[in-house]
Structures are given as structure tokens and as C-alpha cells.
């Protein structure tokens, strides 16, 4: 393989590696934001002497639980996407490193 075509392959592999890493970062940030949103949905209820306050707290706890139930499958999908993207990143990193090693090797 000529030096010029090896150089082009190495540059292309570096671009693909950077793209895959950027996607991984974006997916990871989105997943982390959703996980934090779910964690903030408190379902803990403290009972008070005021029945109206208790009713409001119970209503809020039910609302939070319904949101948690709705968001958990989305979090699971995002987790699967992050894991798949990590595999793509590992592959593109390996390719870029292998080509960089070939390019740096003296002839």
C-alpha cells in the first residue's frame, strides 16, 4: 500500500473515531440527564396533621411514580444505545490506532 493511500486511510479512520466519540458523548450526556431527572422524582410522602396537605403529597407521589414508570423504559433504551455506541467506538479507536501504527512504522 502506498504512503499516500495509507495516510488517507489514517485520516479517514481518525475522522470516524472522532465522530463515534462525539456520538458517545452526546448519548451519555442525554442518558445521564434522564437518570438525574428520574432520581429527582421523589415518591417519599411525609404524613402531616393537615389532611389537605397529605392529599396533595399523595397526589404528587402518584404523579412522580407514573413519571418514573414512563421514563424508565426510555432510560433502558438510552443505556442500550450507549452500550452499542461504546462497541462502535472501540472498533473505530482500534482501526485508527492500527493505521496510525502502520503509518508511523519506518519503511
Short mmCIF file of N, CA and C in Angstrom, two decimals:
data_model
loop_
_atom_site.label_atom_id
_atom_site.label_comp_id
_atom_site.label_asym_id
_atom_site.label_seq_id
_atom_site.Cartn_x
_atom_site.Cartn_y
_atom_site.Cartn_z
N UNK A 1 0.85 -1.17 0.00
CA UNK A 1 0.00 0.00 0.00
C UNK A 1 0.90 1.23 0.00
N UNK A 2 0.54 2.20 -0.80
CA UNK A 2 1.37 3.40 -0.90
C UNK A 2 1.21 4.27 0.34
N UNK A 3 2.21 5.11 0.57
CA UNK A 3 2.19 6.00 1.73
C UNK A 3 1.04 6.98 1.69
N UNK A 4 0.68 7.46 0.49
CA UNK A 4 -0.40 8.44 0.35
C UNK A 4 -1.75 7.80 0.69
N UNK A 5 -2.00 6.58 0.20
CA UNK A 5 -3.28 5.93 0.50
C UNK A 5 -3.36 5.52 1.97
N UNK A 6 -2.24 5.16 2.55
CA UNK A 6 -2.22 4.84 3.98
C UNK A 6 -2.50 6.10 4.79
N UNK A 7 -1.96 7.20 4.35
CA UNK A 7 -2.20 8.50 5.01
C UNK A 7 -3.69 8.85 4.95
N UNK A 8 -4.30 8.66 3.78
CA UNK A 8 -5.73 8.96 3.62
C UNK A 8 -6.58 8.04 4.51
N UNK A 9 -6.23 6.76 4.55
CA UNK A 9 -6.97 5.83 5.40
C UNK A 9 -6.85 6.21 6.87
N UNK A 10 -5.65 6.61 7.28
CA UNK A 10 -5.44 7.01 8.67
C UNK A 10 -6.26 8.25 9.00
N UNK A 11 -6.31 9.21 8.08
CA UNK A 11 -7.12 10.42 8.32
C UNK A 11 -8.60 10.08 8.39
N UNK A 12 -9.06 9.22 7.48
CA UNK A 12 -10.47 8.80 7.49
C UNK A 12 -10.80 8.06 8.79
N UNK A 13 -9.91 7.17 9.22
CA UNK A 13 -10.14 6.45 10.47
C UNK A 13 -10.19 7.42 11.66
N UNK A 14 -9.37 8.45 11.64
CA UNK A 14 -9.37 9.43 12.72
C UNK A 14 -10.68 10.23 12.73
N UNK A 15 -11.18 10.56 11.55
CA UNK A 15 -12.46 11.29 11.45
C UNK A 15 -13.60 10.41 11.98
N UNK A 16 -13.61 9.15 11.58
CA UNK A 16 -14.66 8.23 12.06
C UNK A 16 -14.56 8.02 13.56
N UNK A 17 -13.34 7.91 14.08
CA UNK A 17 -13.14 7.77 15.52
C UNK A 17 -13.69 8.99 16.25
N UNK A 18 -13.38 10.19 15.76
CA UNK A 18 -13.87 11.40 16.40
C UNK A 18 -15.39 11.50 16.34
N UNK A 19 -15.96 11.08 15.20
CA UNK A 19 -17.42 11.10 15.07
C UNK A 19 -18.05 10.15 16.08
N UNK A 20 -17.51 8.94 16.18
CA UNK A 20 -18.06 7.95 17.10
C UNK A 20 -17.93 8.40 18.55
N UNK A 21 -16.80 9.00 18.90
CA UNK A 21 -16.61 9.51 20.26
C UNK A 21 -17.57 10.65 20.57
N UNK A 22 -17.81 11.52 19.59
CA UNK A 22 -18.76 12.62 19.79
C UNK A 22 -20.17 12.08 20.01
N UNK A 23 -20.55 11.08 19.23
CA UNK A 23 -21.87 10.47 19.41
C UNK A 23 -21.99 9.82 20.79
N UNK A 24 -20.93 9.15 21.21
CA UNK A 24 -20.94 8.52 22.54
C UNK A 24 -21.12 9.57 23.63
N UNK A 25 -20.41 10.67 23.50
CA UNK A 25 -20.55 11.74 24.49
C UNK A 25 -21.96 12.29 24.53
N UNK A 26 -22.55 12.50 23.36
CA UNK A 26 -23.92 13.03 23.29
C UNK A 26 -24.92 12.06 23.91
N UNK A 27 -24.80 10.78 23.56
CA UNK A 27 -25.70 9.77 24.11
C UNK A 27 -25.53 9.63 25.62
N UNK A 28 -24.29 9.67 26.09
CA UNK A 28 -24.02 9.53 27.52
C UNK A 28 -24.59 10.71 28.30
N UNK A 29 -24.42 11.92 27.76
CA UNK A 29 -24.98 13.10 28.44
C UNK A 29 -26.51 13.04 28.51
N UNK A 30 -27.15 12.62 27.42
CA UNK A 30 -28.61 12.51 27.41
C UNK A 30 -29.08 11.47 28.41
N UNK A 31 -28.39 10.33 28.48
CA UNK A 31 -28.75 9.28 29.41
C UNK A 31 -28.57 9.75 30.85
N UNK A 32 -27.47 10.44 31.12
CA UNK A 32 -27.21 10.94 32.47
C UNK A 32 -28.25 11.97 32.89
N UNK A 33 -28.64 12.85 31.97
CA UNK A 33 -29.66 13.86 32.28
C UNK A 33 -30.99 13.20 32.63
N UNK A 34 -31.36 12.16 31.88
CA UNK A 34 -32.61 11.47 32.17
C UNK A 34 -32.52 10.72 33.50
N UNK A 35 -31.40 10.09 33.77
CA UNK A 35 -31.23 9.37 35.04
C UNK A 35 -31.34 10.34 36.21
N UNK A 36 -30.78 11.54 36.07
CA UNK A 36 -30.88 12.54 37.13
C UNK A 36 -32.32 13.02 37.29
N UNK A 37 -33.03 13.17 36.16
CA UNK A 37 -34.44 13.59 36.22
C UNK A 37 -35.27 12.54 36.97
N UNK A 38 -35.02 11.28 36.68
CA UNK A 38 -35.74 10.21 37.37
C UNK A 38 -35.40 10.21 38.86
N UNK A 39 -34.15 10.43 39.18
CA UNK A 39 -33.73 10.44 40.59
C UNK A 39 -34.39 11.59 41.36
N UNK A 40 -34.68 12.68 40.68
CA UNK A 40 -35.32 13.82 41.36
C UNK A 40 -36.81 13.61 41.59
N UNK A 41 -37.39 12.59 40.97
CA UNK A 41 -38.82 12.32 41.16
C UNK A 41 -39.02 11.60 42.49
N UNK A 42 -39.25 12.35 43.50
CA UNK A 42 -39.39 11.78 44.84
C UNK A 42 -40.78 11.20 45.02
N UNK A 43 -40.84 9.99 45.54
CA UNK A 43 -42.13 9.37 45.85
C UNK A 43 -42.31 9.23 47.36
N UNK A 44 -41.40 9.82 48.09
CA UNK A 44 -41.47 9.77 49.55
C UNK A 44 -42.56 10.72 50.05
N UNK A 45 -43.39 10.23 50.95
CA UNK A 45 -44.50 11.02 51.47
C UNK A 45 -44.37 11.11 52.99
N UNK A 46 -44.35 12.32 53.48
CA UNK A 46 -44.35 12.54 54.93
C UNK A 46 -45.76 12.92 55.35
N UNK A 47 -46.28 12.19 56.31
CA UNK A 47 -47.65 12.42 56.77
C UNK A 47 -47.65 13.58 57.75
N UNK A 48 -48.66 14.43 57.58
CA UNK A 48 -48.80 15.65 58.38
C UNK A 48 -50.18 15.64 59.03
N UNK A 49 -50.41 16.54 59.94
CA UNK A 49 -51.71 16.63 60.60
C UNK A 49 -52.77 17.21 59.67
N UNK A 50 -52.35 17.94 58.67
CA UNK A 50 -53.28 18.58 57.74
C UNK A 50 -53.69 17.60 56.64
N UNK A 51 -54.97 17.21 56.58
CA UNK A 51 -55.42 16.24 55.57
C UNK A 51 -55.28 16.75 54.14
N UNK A 52 -55.47 18.06 53.93
CA UNK A 52 -55.34 18.61 52.58
C UNK A 52 -53.88 18.50 52.10
N UNK A 53 -52.96 18.78 53.00
CA UNK A 53 -51.54 18.67 52.66
C UNK A 53 -51.17 17.21 52.38
N UNK A 54 -51.70 16.29 53.18
CA UNK A 54 -51.46 14.86 52.94
C UNK A 54 -52.00 14.43 51.57
N UNK A 55 -53.18 14.91 51.22
CA UNK A 55 -53.77 14.56 49.93
C UNK A 55 -52.91 15.09 48.79
N UNK A 56 -52.42 16.31 48.93
CA UNK A 56 -51.56 16.90 47.89
C UNK A 56 -50.25 16.12 47.78
N UNK A 57 -49.69 15.75 48.91
CA UNK A 57 -48.44 14.98 48.89
C UNK A 57 -48.64 13.61 48.26
N UNK A 58 -49.75 12.96 48.57
CA UNK A 58 -50.04 11.66 47.97
C UNK A 58 -50.26 11.78 46.46
N UNK A 59 -50.95 12.84 46.06
CA UNK A 59 -51.17 13.07 44.62
C UNK A 59 -49.84 13.30 43.91
N UNK A 60 -48.96 14.06 44.54
CA UNK A 60 -47.65 14.30 43.95
C UNK A 60 -46.85 13.01 43.87
N UNK A 61 -46.91 12.18 44.90
CA UNK A 61 -46.19 10.91 44.89
C UNK A 61 -46.70 10.00 43.78
N UNK A 62 -48.02 9.97 43.57
CA UNK A 62 -48.58 9.16 42.48
C UNK A 62 -48.13 9.70 41.13
N UNK A 63 -48.13 11.02 40.98
CA UNK A 63 -47.68 11.64 39.74
C UNK A 63 -46.20 11.30 39.47
N UNK A 64 -45.38 11.41 40.51
CA UNK A 64 -43.95 11.11 40.36
C UNK A 64 -43.74 9.65 39.99
N UNK A 65 -44.49 8.75 40.60
CA UNK A 65 -44.36 7.33 40.29
C UNK A 65 -44.77 7.04 38.85
N UNK A 66 -45.83 7.68 38.38
CA UNK A 66 -46.25 7.49 36.99
C UNK A 66 -45.18 8.01 36.02
N UNK A 67 -44.58 9.12 36.35
CA UNK A 67 -43.49 9.64 35.51
C UNK A 67 -42.30 8.70 35.51
N UNK A 68 -41.98 8.16 36.67
CA UNK A 68 -40.87 7.21 36.77
C UNK A 68 -41.15 5.97 35.91
N UNK A 69 -42.38 5.47 35.98
CA UNK A 69 -42.78 4.32 35.18
C UNK A 69 -42.68 4.63 33.69
N UNK A 70 -43.04 5.86 33.30
CA UNK A 70 -42.98 6.26 31.89
C UNK A 70 -41.54 6.46 31.42
N UNK A 71 -40.66 6.96 32.29
CA UNK A 71 -39.30 7.30 31.89
C UNK A 71 -38.31 6.13 31.96
N UNK A 72 -38.58 5.13 32.79
CA UNK A 72 -37.63 4.01 32.93
C UNK A 72 -37.38 3.25 31.63
N UNK A 73 -38.39 2.96 30.81
CA UNK A 73 -38.09 2.29 29.53
C UNK A 73 -37.25 3.16 28.60
N UNK A 74 -37.44 4.45 28.65
CA UNK A 74 -36.62 5.36 27.83
C UNK A 74 -35.18 5.30 28.31
N UNK A 75 -34.99 5.28 29.61
CA UNK A 75 -33.64 5.17 30.17
C UNK A 75 -32.99 3.85 29.76
N UNK A 76 -33.76 2.79 29.75
CA UNK A 76 -33.22 1.48 29.33
C UNK A 76 -32.80 1.51 27.87
N UNK A 77 -33.60 2.14 27.00
CA UNK A 77 -33.23 2.27 25.59
C UNK A 77 -31.96 3.10 25.43
N UNK A 78 -31.88 4.19 26.19
CA UNK A 78 -30.69 5.03 26.12
C UNK A 78 -29.45 4.28 26.61
N UNK A 79 -29.61 3.47 27.63
CA UNK A 79 -28.49 2.67 28.13
C UNK A 79 -28.03 1.69 27.06
N UNK A 80 -28.97 1.06 26.36
CA UNK A 80 -28.61 0.13 25.28
C UNK A 80 -27.90 0.87 24.15
N UNK A 81 -28.36 2.08 23.83
CA UNK A 81 -27.71 2.87 22.79
C UNK A 81 -26.28 3.23 23.18
N UNK A 82 -26.08 3.59 24.44
CA UNK A 82 -24.73 3.92 24.92
C UNK A 82 -23.82 2.70 24.82
N UNK A 83 -24.32 1.55 25.21
CA UNK A 83 -23.51 0.33 25.15
C UNK A 83 -23.15 -0.02 23.70
N UNK A 84 -24.11 0.12 22.79
CA UNK A 84 -23.82 -0.17 21.38
C UNK A 84 -22.82 0.83 20.82
N UNK A 85 -22.95 2.08 21.22
CA UNK A 85 -22.02 3.10 20.73
C UNK A 85 -20.62 2.88 21.30
N UNK A 86 -20.53 2.38 22.52
CA UNK A 86 -19.21 2.06 23.08
C UNK A 86 -18.51 1.00 22.24
N UNK A 87 -19.28 0.02 21.77
CA UNK A 87 -18.69 -1.02 20.91
C UNK A 87 -18.21 -0.42 19.59
N UNK A 88 -19.02 0.48 19.01
CA UNK A 88 -18.60 1.14 17.77
C UNK A 88 -17.34 1.98 18.00
N UNK A 89 -17.28 2.65 19.14
CA UNK A 89 -16.10 3.46 19.48
C UNK A 89 -14.86 2.59 19.63
N UNK A 90 -15.00 1.47 20.28
CA UNK A 90 -13.86 0.58 20.45
C UNK A 90 -13.33 0.12 19.10
N UNK A 91 -14.24 -0.20 18.19
CA UNK A 91 -13.83 -0.64 16.87
C UNK A 91 -13.14 0.49 16.10
N UNK A 92 -13.72 1.68 16.12
CA UNK A 92 -13.12 2.78 15.37
C UNK A 92 -11.81 3.24 16.01
N UNK A 93 -11.71 3.17 17.34
CA UNK A 93 -10.45 3.50 18.00
C UNK A 93 -9.35 2.50 17.62
N UNK A 94 -9.71 1.23 17.60
CA UNK A 94 -8.75 0.20 17.21
C UNK A 94 -8.27 0.38 15.79
N UNK A 95 -9.19 0.68 14.89
CA UNK A 95 -8.80 0.89 13.49
C UNK A 95 -7.87 2.09 13.37
N UNK A 96 -8.23 3.18 14.04
CA UNK A 96 -7.41 4.39 13.95
C UNK A 96 -6.02 4.14 14.53
N UNK A 97 -5.94 3.43 15.63
CA UNK A 97 -4.63 3.15 16.23
C UNK A 97 -3.80 2.22 15.36
N UNK A 98 -4.44 1.24 14.76
CA UNK A 98 -3.71 0.31 13.88
C UNK A 98 -3.15 1.04 12.67
N UNK A 99 -3.97 1.89 12.07
CA UNK A 99 -3.49 2.64 10.90
C UNK A 99 -2.41 3.65 11.29
N UNK A 100 -2.57 4.25 12.45
CA UNK A 100 -1.55 5.19 12.93
C UNK A 100 -0.23 4.45 13.17
N UNK A 101 -0.31 3.25 13.71
CA UNK A 101 0.88 2.45 13.92
C UNK A 101 1.56 2.07 12.62
N UNK A 102 0.76 1.70 11.62
CA UNK A 102 1.33 1.38 10.30
C UNK A 102 1.96 2.61 9.66
N UNK A 103 1.31 3.73 9.83
CA UNK A 103 1.82 4.97 9.23
C UNK A 103 3.12 5.40 9.89
N UNK A 104 3.24 5.21 11.18
CA UNK A 104 4.43 5.64 11.91
C UNK A 104 5.59 4.66 11.76
N UNK A 105 5.30 3.47 11.31
CA UNK A 105 6.33 2.42 11.16
C UNK A 105 7.30 2.82 10.04
N UNK A 106 8.62 2.82 10.33
CA UNK A 106 9.58 3.17 9.29
C UNK A 106 9.66 2.07 8.23
N UNK A 107 9.88 2.48 7.01
CA UNK A 107 9.93 1.51 5.89
C UNK A 107 11.34 1.29 5.46
#
